[in-house]
Amino acid sequence: MTSTGIRLHAPAPGWSIAADVVVVGSGVAGLTAALRCEAAGLTTVVVTKARLDDGSTRWAQGGIAAALGEGDTPGQHLDDTLVAGAGLCDEEAVRILVTDGPDAVRRLISTGARFDTDDEGAIQLTREGGHHLRRIVHAGGDATGAEVSRALVEAVRARGVHTVENALVLDLLTDADGRAAGVTLHVMGEGQHDGVGAVHAPAVVLATGGMGQVFSATTNPSVSTGDGVALALRAGAEVSDLEFVQFHPTVLFLGADAEGQQPLVSEAVRGEGAHLVDADGVRFMVGQHELAELAPRDIVAKGITRRMQEQGAEHMFLDARHFGAGMWEHRFPTILAACRAHGIDPVTEPIPVAPAAHYASGGVRTDARGRTTVPGLYACGEVACTGVHGANRLASNSLLEGLVYAERIAADIARERTHDGLHARVPQPVPRAEQPAHPLLAPETRFAIQRIMTEGAGVLRSDASLAGAADRLEQLHAEARGALAENGKTAEPGVDTWEATNLLCVARVLVAAARLREETRGCHWREDHAERDDAHWRRHIVVRLNSARTPLVHTTDTADFPPTRPGATAPRRPQEQ
């Protein structure tokens, strides 16, 4: 895969660090990769956009899925994952996940993570949507992500891993052969480093999390602006399945005009017996699926949306009053506090809920070792598309995927060092002067993108809504490109303008893929193509950018991913969107 030559408009790096590996992101995937690389003797630098513990991992409530319980097996976990993925999971990728998963969780425990246990000291397991058995480990009742983040951050600091906090990654550096040679980044505020700099390394691991901020209402933190996917696209990497954005069905409804990060009401609440009801108290999910409220998330989100449409309502309700105060306070203290902070007491009243953007099942396409189509560039966690999630992620498989595939990436990088002498290879990036700058968007464009995406590419989509979104996004892109071409003007480089530019990049690609997939599958719901169409669409949509910043889209021949290594397969002729 050759580089597009596209980069963000930014000052030249004023400082640099040399390393064997640079890991971008500090969630479960990034910190696990960093710890394993450091343990293998690799000089590792972690770059993170905020503080080490400020990513999406800390917000995860439910837990980590793994076949740890009596009577459970990796095969049963695999079956539930494949069903949730609606025919698009890569079965080998899932098999790796569920087979390696239990030991990966045990290694996390040995790193210092403390999960909830019963009176005998055995790990407590709960159940979530799509799972036929209790296999979700959790911590602090509903604060699993916070505990995982705490343990990994403490381990990273204890082992002295070099970290650069409050740093927004800008672009991938590549050498003359198109291999990864590090990243450029901008450090916000004073510290050891400040302003734009670079980390030079022959191995780059993207673990930047999701892109939920591309929609108006999301469970994702403000830092989730698709930076890793946008960086990979500019570098010439392929992304896949970006149309499959999971909308969590039960997000605390704060009003029709609410924007930004919204409080999540974990699926584990339904796993413990809460019911979805309408304003009349009717359990509308009963009869829609054998698991009722515990159906896979795409089915529950659709059920809620349909009932809202039928009744002209803005939200439905989650009723767990029968839990009683004691269970709420012990099992779900975080959710209880969030609800009460917004004037809702779930002990005495149903919780108003509605779907909101939650998780990107697609991302930067990788193989089973986490390798992307750009040599030396790896991806893991939500930024990646390993093939595990297919068209819809199974609940609590995300933290497990971060653990398992981060370890596989570290092993591959260590193997490369052994075979190729990684320490001896000093990457020489292509000089910046040879690369054209990408025009930047004004900060307020972020809100325009979010409104366009929510209206045109949200839970319910159609050809008309997606075409409208594509036209409006293209207009924003054309205006920025035209201003740069005509008078050399672009928005002032800075965090707000870089984030807005990244959001537009991922939004255009997401809409291009969603327009092409003319069926309803998993969390991609087309009201004008209401049925799943395995004959034509049981395959993946792969997108990359050309040097003109145009998304080039093609479909795979089957539901299997082609290899990521260059020259291993000849894809279909791309279609410009």
CSV table of C-alpha atoms in Angstrom, one decimal, residues 157-571:
chain,number,residue,atom,x,y,z
A,157,ARG,CA,4.2,4.1,35.8
A,158,ALA,CA,5.8,1.5,38.0
A,159,ARG,CA,7.8,0.1,35.1
A,160,GLY,CA,8.9,3.5,34.0
A,161,VAL,CA,7.5,3.4,30.5
A,162,HIS,CA,8.1,6.8,28.7
A,163,THR,CA,4.8,8.6,28.4
A,164,VAL,CA,3.8,11.8,26.7
A,165,GLU,CA,0.4,13.0,27.9
A,166,ASN,CA,-1.9,15.7,26.6
A,167,ALA,CA,-0.6,15.0,23.1
A,168,LEU,CA,-2.8,14.8,20.0
A,169,VAL,CA,-1.3,12.6,17.3
A,170,LEU,CA,-1.2,14.3,13.9
A,171,ASP,CA,0.2,12.1,11.1
A,172,LEU,CA,2.2,8.9,10.4
A,173,LEU,CA,5.8,9.4,9.4
A,174,THR,CA,6.9,7.0,6.6
A,175,ASP,CA,10.2,6.2,5.1
A,176,ALA,CA,11.0,6.1,1.3
A,177,ASP,CA,9.8,2.5,1.1
A,178,GLY,CA,6.4,3.4,2.7
A,179,ARG,CA,7.1,1.8,6.0
A,180,ALA,CA,6.1,3.4,9.3
A,181,ALA,CA,8.8,5.6,10.7
A,182,GLY,CA,7.0,7.2,13.7
A,183,VAL,CA,4.4,9.9,14.2
A,184,THR,CA,4.1,13.6,14.6
A,185,LEU,CA,2.2,15.0,17.5
A,186,HIS,CA,1.2,18.2,19.3
A,187,VAL,CA,1.6,18.4,23.0
A,188,MET,CA,-1.0,20.7,24.6
A,189,GLY,CA,0.4,22.8,27.5
A,190,GLU,CA,3.7,23.0,29.3
A,191,GLY,CA,5.7,20.0,30.1
A,192,GLN,CA,8.8,18.1,29.1
A,193,HIS,CA,7.7,18.6,25.5
A,194,ASP,CA,5.5,21.3,24.1
A,195,GLY,CA,4.1,22.1,20.7
A,196,VAL,CA,4.6,19.9,17.6
A,197,GLY,CA,7.2,17.2,17.8
A,198,ALA,CA,7.9,13.7,16.6
A,199,VAL,CA,8.5,10.2,17.9
A,200,HIS,CA,10.7,8.3,15.5
A,201,ALA,CA,10.1,4.5,15.6
A,202,PRO,CA,9.9,1.6,13.1
A,203,ALA,CA,6.8,0.2,14.8
A,204,VAL,CA,3.7,2.3,15.4
A,205,VAL,CA,0.7,1.0,17.3
A,206,LEU,CA,-2.6,2.8,17.0
A,207,ALA,CA,-4.8,2.3,20.0
A,208,THR,CA,-6.7,5.7,19.8
A,209,GLY,CA,-10.2,4.4,20.6
A,210,GLY,CA,-13.3,5.3,18.8
A,211,MET,CA,-15.0,8.1,16.8
A,212,GLY,CA,-18.3,8.6,18.7
A,213,GLN,CA,-17.9,12.3,18.6
A,214,VAL,CA,-18.9,12.2,14.9
A,215,PHE,CA,-22.5,12.1,16.2
A,216,SER,CA,-24.3,14.7,18.4
A,217,ALA,CA,-25.1,12.3,21.2
A,218,THR,CA,-22.7,9.6,22.2
A,219,THR,CA,-21.4,7.6,25.2
A,220,ASN,CA,-17.8,8.4,24.1
A,221,PRO,CA,-15.6,11.0,25.8
A,222,SER,CA,-14.8,14.3,24.1
A,223,VAL,CA,-11.4,12.9,23.0
A,224,SER,CA,-13.0,10.2,20.7
A,225,THR,CA,-12.7,12.1,17.4
A,226,GLY,CA,-11.6,9.4,15.1
A,227,ASP,CA,-7.9,10.6,15.1
A,228,GLY,CA,-6.5,7.1,14.6
A,229,VAL,CA,-8.7,6.2,11.7
A,230,ALA,CA,-8.1,9.6,10.0
A,231,LEU,CA,-4.4,9.2,10.5
A,232,ALA,CA,-4.4,5.7,9.0
A,233,LEU,CA,-6.5,6.9,6.0
A,234,ARG,CA,-4.1,9.8,5.3
A,235,ALA,CA,-1.2,7.3,5.5
A,236,GLY,CA,-2.8,5.1,2.8
A,237,ALA,CA,-4.1,2.3,5.1
A,238,GLU,CA,-7.4,0.5,4.4
A,239,VAL,CA,-10.4,0.8,6.8
A,240,SER,CA,-13.3,-1.7,6.8
A,241,ASP,CA,-16.8,-2.0,8.1
A,242,LEU,CA,-17.0,1.7,9.2
A,243,GLU,CA,-20.7,1.7,8.5
A,244,PHE,CA,-21.3,-0.6,11.5
A,245,VAL,CA,-21.6,1.9,14.3
A,246,GLN,CA,-23.2,0.4,17.4
A,247,PHE,CA,-25.8,2.6,19.1
A,248,HIS,CA,-26.1,1.6,22.7
A,249,PRO,CA,-29.8,1.0,23.3
A,250,THR,CA,-30.0,2.3,26.9
A,251,VAL,CA,-28.4,5.7,27.3
A,252,LEU,CA,-29.9,8.1,29.9
A,253,PHE,CA,-32.1,10.4,27.9
A,254,LEU,CA,-31.3,14.1,28.8
A,255,GLY,CA,-33.5,15.8,26.2
A,256,ALA,CA,-33.8,15.9,22.4
A,257,ASP,CA,-31.2,18.6,22.1
A,258,ALA,CA,-28.6,17.1,24.4
A,259,GLU,CA,-25.2,16.9,22.8
A,260,GLY,CA,-21.8,15.4,23.6
A,261,GLN,CA,-21.1,12.6,26.0
A,262,GLN,CA,-24.2,11.1,27.6
A,263,PRO,CA,-24.4,8.8,30.7
A,264,LEU,CA,-24.6,5.1,29.8
A,265,VAL,CA,-26.9,2.7,31.6
A,266,SER,CA,-25.0,-0.6,31.3
A,267,GLU,CA,-26.4,-3.6,29.6
A,268,ALA,CA,-25.6,-5.4,32.9
A,269,VAL,CA,-28.7,-3.7,34.4
A,270,ARG,CA,-30.8,-5.7,32.0
A,271,GLY,CA,-28.6,-8.7,32.6
A,272,GLU,CA,-29.6,-8.5,36.3
A,273,GLY,CA,-33.3,-8.4,35.3
A,274,ALA,CA,-34.4,-4.8,34.4
A,275,HIS,CA,-37.2,-4.5,31.9
A,276,LEU,CA,-37.6,-2.2,28.9
A,277,VAL,CA,-41.1,-0.6,28.9
A,278,ASP,CA,-43.0,2.1,27.2
A,279,ALA,CA,-44.9,4.9,28.9
A,280,ASP,CA,-47.8,2.5,29.6
A,281,GLY,CA,-45.5,0.0,31.3
A,282,VAL,CA,-45.7,-2.5,28.4
A,283,ARG,CA,-42.6,-4.7,27.9
A,284,PHE,CA,-42.3,-4.3,24.1
A,285,MET,CA,-39.2,-6.5,23.6
A,286,VAL,CA,-41.0,-9.6,24.7
A,287,GLY,CA,-41.8,-11.6,21.5
A,288,GLN,CA,-39.4,-9.7,19.4
A,289,HIS,CA,-36.5,-12.0,20.2
A,290,GLU,CA,-36.0,-15.1,22.3
A,291,LEU,CA,-33.8,-13.2,24.7
A,292,ALA,CA,-36.2,-10.2,24.9
A,293,GLU,CA,-34.3,-7.3,26.6
A,294,LEU,CA,-31.1,-9.3,26.4
A,295,ALA,CA,-31.1,-9.6,22.6
A,296,PRO,CA,-28.0,-8.3,20.9
A,297,ARG,CA,-27.7,-4.6,21.0
A,298,ASP,CA,-28.6,-3.9,17.4
A,299,ILE,CA,-31.9,-5.7,17.9
A,300,VAL,CA,-32.7,-3.9,21.2
A,301,ALA,CA,-31.8,-0.5,19.7
A,302,LYS,CA,-34.1,-1.1,16.7
A,303,GLY,CA,-36.9,-2.3,19.1
A,304,ILE,CA,-36.6,0.9,21.1
A,305,THR,CA,-36.5,3.1,18.0
A,306,ARG,CA,-39.5,1.3,16.4
A,307,ARG,CA,-41.6,1.8,19.6
A,308,MET,CA,-40.6,5.4,19.8
A,309,GLN,CA,-41.7,5.9,16.2
A,310,GLU,CA,-45.0,4.1,16.8
A,311,GLN,CA,-45.8,6.2,19.8
A,312,GLY,CA,-44.3,9.5,18.7
A,313,ALA,CA,-42.1,9.3,21.8
A,314,GLU,CA,-38.6,10.7,22.4
A,315,HIS,CA,-37.5,7.9,24.7
A,316,MET,CA,-38.5,4.6,26.3
A,317,PHE,CA,-38.0,3.5,29.9
A,318,LEU,CA,-35.8,1.0,31.8
A,319,ASP,CA,-37.6,-0.3,34.8
A,320,ALA,CA,-35.5,-1.7,37.6
A,321,ARG,CA,-37.5,-0.5,40.6
A,322,HIS,CA,-37.8,-4.2,41.8
A,323,PHE,CA,-34.0,-4.2,42.4
A,324,GLY,CA,-34.5,-2.2,45.6
A,325,ALA,CA,-32.1,0.4,47.1
A,326,GLY,CA,-29.6,-2.2,48.4
A,327,MET,CA,-28.9,-3.8,45.0
A,328,TRP,CA,-28.7,-0.4,43.2
A,329,GLU,CA,-26.2,0.9,45.8
A,330,HIS,CA,-24.0,-2.3,45.8
A,331,ARG,CA,-24.2,-3.5,42.2
A,332,PHE,CA,-24.7,-0.3,40.2
A,333,PRO,CA,-23.4,2.7,42.3
A,334,THR,CA,-22.0,4.6,39.3
A,335,ILE,CA,-25.2,4.4,37.3
A,336,LEU,CA,-27.3,5.3,40.4
A,337,ALA,CA,-25.2,8.4,41.0
A,338,ALA,CA,-25.4,9.5,37.4
A,339,CYS,CA,-29.2,9.1,37.3
A,340,ARG,CA,-29.6,11.0,40.6
A,341,ALA,CA,-27.3,13.7,39.3
A,342,HIS,CA,-29.8,14.3,36.5
A,343,GLY,CA,-32.9,14.2,38.8
A,344,ILE,CA,-33.9,10.5,38.2
A,345,ASP,CA,-34.0,8.0,41.1
A,346,PRO,CA,-34.1,4.5,39.6
A,347,VAL,CA,-35.0,3.0,43.0
A,348,THR,CA,-38.4,4.6,42.8
A,349,GLU,CA,-39.0,5.4,39.1
A,350,PRO,CA,-38.2,4.0,35.6
A,351,ILE,CA,-35.1,5.5,33.8
A,352,PRO,CA,-35.8,7.4,30.5
A,353,VAL,CA,-33.5,5.9,27.9
A,354,ALA,CA,-32.8,6.2,24.2
A,355,PRO,CA,-30.1,4.9,21.8
A,356,ALA,CA,-26.9,6.9,21.3
A,357,ALA,CA,-23.7,6.3,19.4
A,358,HIS,CA,-21.5,4.0,21.4
A,359,TYR,CA,-18.9,1.8,19.6
A,360,ALA,CA,-17.4,1.5,16.1
A,361,SER,CA,-17.3,-2.2,15.1
A,362,GLY,CA,-15.2,-1.3,12.1
A,363,GLY,CA,-11.9,0.6,11.8
A,364,VAL,CA,-8.4,0.3,10.5
A,365,ARG,CA,-8.2,-3.2,8.8
A,366,THR,CA,-5.8,-5.6,10.4
A,367,ASP,CA,-4.8,-9.2,10.3
A,368,ALA,CA,-4.5,-11.6,13.2
A,369,ARG,CA,-1.3,-10.0,14.3
A,370,GLY,CA,-2.7,-6.5,14.4
A,371,ARG,CA,-0.8,-5.5,11.2
A,372,THR,CA,-2.4,-3.0,8.9
A,373,THR,CA,-1.9,-2.6,5.2
A,374,VAL,CA,0.9,-0.1,5.9
A,375,PRO,CA,4.1,-2.0,6.9
A,376,GLY,CA,5.1,-1.2,10.5
A,377,LEU,CA,1.7,0.3,11.4
A,378,TYR,CA,-0.4,-1.8,13.8
A,379,ALA,CA,-3.9,-1.1,15.3
A,380,CYS,CA,-5.8,-2.6,18.2
A,381,GLY,CA,-8.8,-1.8,20.3
A,382,GLU,CA,-11.8,0.2,19.0
A,383,VAL,CA,-9.7,1.9,16.3
A,384,ALA,CA,-9.0,-1.5,14.6
A,385,CYS,CA,-11.1,-3.8,12.6
A,386,THR,CA,-9.8,-7.3,13.3
A,387,GLY,CA,-12.9,-9.1,12.1
A,388,VAL,CA,-14.0,-10.0,15.6
A,389,HIS,CA,-17.1,-7.9,15.8
A,390,GLY,CA,-18.5,-8.3,12.3
A,391,ALA,CA,-21.7,-6.2,11.9
A,392,ASN,CA,-22.4,-5.8,15.6
A,393,ARG,CA,-20.1,-6.1,18.6
A,394,LEU,CA,-21.2,-8.6,21.3
A,395,ALA,CA,-21.5,-6.9,24.7
A,396,SER,CA,-18.2,-6.8,26.7
A,397,ASN,CA,-16.1,-8.3,23.9
A,398,SER,CA,-14.3,-4.9,23.4
A,399,LEU,CA,-12.1,-4.9,26.5
A,400,LEU,CA,-11.2,-8.5,25.8
A,401,GLU,CA,-10.3,-7.7,22.2
A,402,GLY,CA,-8.0,-4.9,23.4
A,403,LEU,CA,-6.2,-7.3,25.7
A,404,VAL,CA,-5.9,-10.2,23.3
A,405,TYR,CA,-4.8,-8.4,20.2
A,406,ALA,CA,-2.5,-6.0,22.0
A,407,GLU,CA,-0.6,-9.0,23.3
A,408,ARG,CA,-0.4,-10.4,19.8
A,409,ILE,CA,0.9,-7.1,18.4
A,410,ALA,CA,3.6,-7.0,21.0
A,411,ALA,CA,4.6,-10.5,20.2
A,412,ASP,CA,4.8,-9.7,16.5
A,413,ILE,CA,6.9,-6.6,17.0
A,414,ALA,CA,9.3,-8.6,19.3
A,415,ARG,CA,9.5,-11.3,16.6
A,416,GLU,CA,10.3,-8.6,14.0
A,417,ARG,CA,13.1,-7.3,16.2
A,418,THR,CA,14.6,-10.8,16.6
A,419,HIS,CA,14.5,-11.5,12.9
A,420,ASP,CA,15.4,-8.0,11.5
A,421,GLY,CA,17.4,-6.3,14.2
A,422,LEU,CA,14.8,-3.7,15.0
A,423,HIS,CA,17.1,-1.8,17.3
A,424,ALA,CA,19.6,-1.3,14.5
A,425,ARG,CA,17.1,0.1,12.0
A,426,VAL,CA,16.8,3.9,12.3
A,427,PRO,CA,13.8,5.1,10.3
A,428,GLN,CA,14.4,8.0,7.9
A,429,PRO,CA,11.0,9.8,7.4
A,430,VAL,CA,10.2,11.4,4.1
A,431,PRO,CA,10.9,15.2,4.4
A,432,ARG,CA,7.7,17.2,5.1
A,433,ALA,CA,8.4,19.5,2.2
A,434,GLU,CA,7.6,16.7,-0.2
A,435,GLN,CA,4.1,16.2,1.2
A,436,PRO,CA,1.0,18.4,0.6
A,437,ALA,CA,-0.9,19.8,3.6
A,438,HIS,CA,-4.5,18.9,4.2
A,439,PRO,CA,-6.8,22.0,4.6
A,440,LEU,CA,-8.1,22.5,8.2
A,441,LEU,CA,-11.7,23.2,9.2
A,442,ALA,CA,-12.9,25.9,11.5
A,443,PRO,CA,-13.6,24.6,15.1
A,444,GLU,CA,-17.4,25.2,14.8
A,445,THR,CA,-17.5,22.8,11.8
A,446,ARG,CA,-17.4,20.0,14.4
A,447,PHE,CA,-21.0,20.7,15.4
A,448,ALA,CA,-22.2,20.9,11.8
A,449,ILE,CA,-20.6,17.5,11.1
A,450,GLN,CA,-22.3,16.0,14.2
A,451,ARG,CA,-25.7,17.3,13.2
A,452,ILE,CA,-25.3,16.1,9.6
A,453,MET,CA,-24.3,12.6,10.8
A,454,THR,CA,-27.0,12.3,13.4
A,455,GLU,CA,-29.7,13.3,11.0
A,456,GLY,CA,-28.5,11.4,8.0
A,457,ALA,CA,-26.5,8.4,9.3
A,458,GLY,CA,-27.9,7.7,12.7
A,459,VAL,CA,-29.7,4.7,14.0
A,460,LEU,CA,-32.1,4.7,11.0
A,461,ARG,CA,-30.7,5.3,7.6
A,462,SER,CA,-32.0,5.5,4.0
A,463,ASP,CA,-30.6,6.3,0.6
A,464,ALA,CA,-32.1,9.8,0.8
A,465,SER,CA,-30.8,10.5,4.2
A,466,LEU,CA,-27.3,9.2,3.4
A,467,ALA,CA,-27.2,11.1,0.1
A,468,GLY,CA,-28.1,14.3,1.9
A,469,ALA,CA,-25.4,13.7,4.4
A,470,ALA,CA,-22.8,13.0,1.8
A,471,ASP,CA,-23.7,16.2,-0.1
A,472,ARG,CA,-23.5,18.4,3.0
A,473,LEU,CA,-20.2,16.8,4.1
A,474,GLU,CA,-18.8,17.2,0.6
A,475,GLN,CA,-19.7,20.8,0.7
A,476,LEU,CA,-17.7,21.3,3.9
A,477,HIS,CA,-14.8,19.5,2.3
A,478,ALA,CA,-15.0,21.5,-0.9
A,479,GLU,CA,-15.1,24.8,0.9
A,480,ALA,CA,-12.0,24.1,2.9
A,481,ARG,CA,-10.1,22.7,-0.1
A,482,GLY,CA,-11.2,25.6,-2.3
A,483,ALA,CA,-10.1,28.2,0.2
A,484,LEU,CA,-6.7,26.6,0.4
A,485,ALA,CA,-6.3,26.3,-3.4
A,486,GLU,CA,-7.5,29.9,-4.2
A,487,ASN,CA,-5.7,31.9,-1.6
A,488,GLY,CA,-3.7,29.6,0.5
A,489,LYS,CA,-5.9,30.1,3.5
A,490,THR,CA,-6.8,27.4,6.0
A,491,ALA,CA,-8.0,27.5,9.6
A,492,GLU,CA,-5.3,28.1,12.2
A,493,PRO,CA,-3.6,24.9,13.2
A,494,GLY,CA,-4.7,23.8,16.6
A,495,VAL,CA,-6.4,21.0,18.5
A,496,ASP,CA,-9.9,22.1,17.6
A,497,THR,CA,-9.2,22.5,13.9
A,498,TRP,CA,-7.3,19.2,13.7
A,499,GLU,CA,-10.1,17.3,15.5
A,500,ALA,CA,-12.8,18.9,13.2
A,501,THR,CA,-10.7,17.9,10.2
A,502,ASN,CA,-10.4,14.3,11.5
A,503,LEU,CA,-14.1,14.1,12.1
A,504,LEU,CA,-14.9,15.2,8.6
A,505,CYS,CA,-12.5,12.6,7.2
A,506,VAL,CA,-14.1,9.7,9.1
A,507,ALA,CA,-17.6,11.0,8.5
A,508,ARG,CA,-17.2,11.0,4.7
A,509,VAL,CA,-15.8,7.5,4.7
A,510,LEU,CA,-18.5,6.2,7.0
A,511,VAL,CA,-21.3,7.6,4.8
A,512,ALA,CA,-19.6,6.3,1.6
A,513,ALA,CA,-19.7,2.8,3.0
A,514,ALA,CA,-23.2,3.1,4.4
A,515,ARG,CA,-24.5,4.3,1.1
A,516,LEU,CA,-23.0,1.3,-0.7
A,517,ARG,CA,-24.4,-1.3,1.7
A,518,GLU,CA,-28.0,-1.6,0.5
A,519,GLU,CA,-29.3,-4.0,3.2
A,520,THR,CA,-30.0,-4.1,6.9
A,521,ARG,CA,-27.4,-6.0,8.9
A,522,GLY,CA,-26.3,-5.8,12.5
A,523,CYS,CA,-26.2,-2.2,13.6
A,524,HIS,CA,-26.5,-0.9,10.0
A,525,TRP,CA,-30.2,-0.3,9.6
A,526,ARG,CA,-31.5,0.8,6.2
A,527,GLU,CA,-35.3,1.6,6.2
A,528,ASP,CA,-35.3,1.4,2.4
A,529,HIS,CA,-33.6,-2.0,2.4
A,530,ALA,CA,-35.1,-3.6,5.5
A,531,GLU,CA,-33.9,-7.2,5.0
A,532,ARG,CA,-30.5,-8.8,5.4
A,533,ASP,CA,-29.1,-9.8,1.9
A,534,ASP,CA,-26.5,-12.6,2.3
A,535,ALA,CA,-26.3,-13.2,-1.4
A,536,HIS,CA,-25.0,-9.8,-2.2
A,537,TRP,CA,-23.8,-8.3,1.0
A,538,ARG,CA,-22.2,-11.0,3.2
A,539,ARG,CA,-18.9,-9.3,2.5
A,540,HIS,CA,-16.9,-6.4,3.8
A,541,ILE,CA,-16.7,-2.9,2.5
A,542,VAL,CA,-13.1,-1.6,2.4
A,543,VAL,CA,-12.2,2.1,1.9
A,544,ARG,CA,-9.0,4.0,1.4
A,545,LEU,CA,-8.2,7.5,0.3
A,546,ASN,CA,-6.5,8.5,-2.9
A,547,SER,CA,-4.1,11.5,-3.1
A,548,ALA,CA,-7.1,13.8,-4.0
A,549,ARG,CA,-8.7,12.8,-0.6
A,550,THR,CA,-11.5,10.9,-2.4
A,551,PRO,CA,-12.7,7.7,-0.7
A,552,LEU,CA,-12.1,4.7,-2.9
A,553,VAL,CA,-14.5,1.9,-2.0
A,554,HIS,CA,-14.5,-1.8,-2.8
A,555,THR,CA,-16.1,-4.9,-1.5
A,556,THR,CA,-14.4,-8.1,-0.6
A,557,ASP,CA,-15.3,-11.2,-2.6
A,558,THR,CA,-16.4,-13.1,0.5
A,559,ALA,CA,-17.0,-12.6,4.2
A,560,ASP,CA,-13.3,-13.4,4.7
A,561,PHE,CA,-10.8,-10.5,4.9
A,562,PRO,CA,-8.0,-10.6,2.3
A,563,PRO,CA,-4.4,-10.5,3.7
A,564,THR,CA,-3.0,-7.1,4.8
A,565,ARG,CA,0.4,-7.7,3.3
A,566,PRO,CA,1.0,-5.8,0.1
A,567,GLY,CA,0.7,-7.9,-3.1
A,568,ALA,CA,-1.0,-10.8,-1.4
A,569,THR,CA,-4.4,-10.2,-3.1
A,570,ALA,CA,-5.8,-8.1,-5.9
A,571,PRO,CA,-8.9,-6.2,-4.7
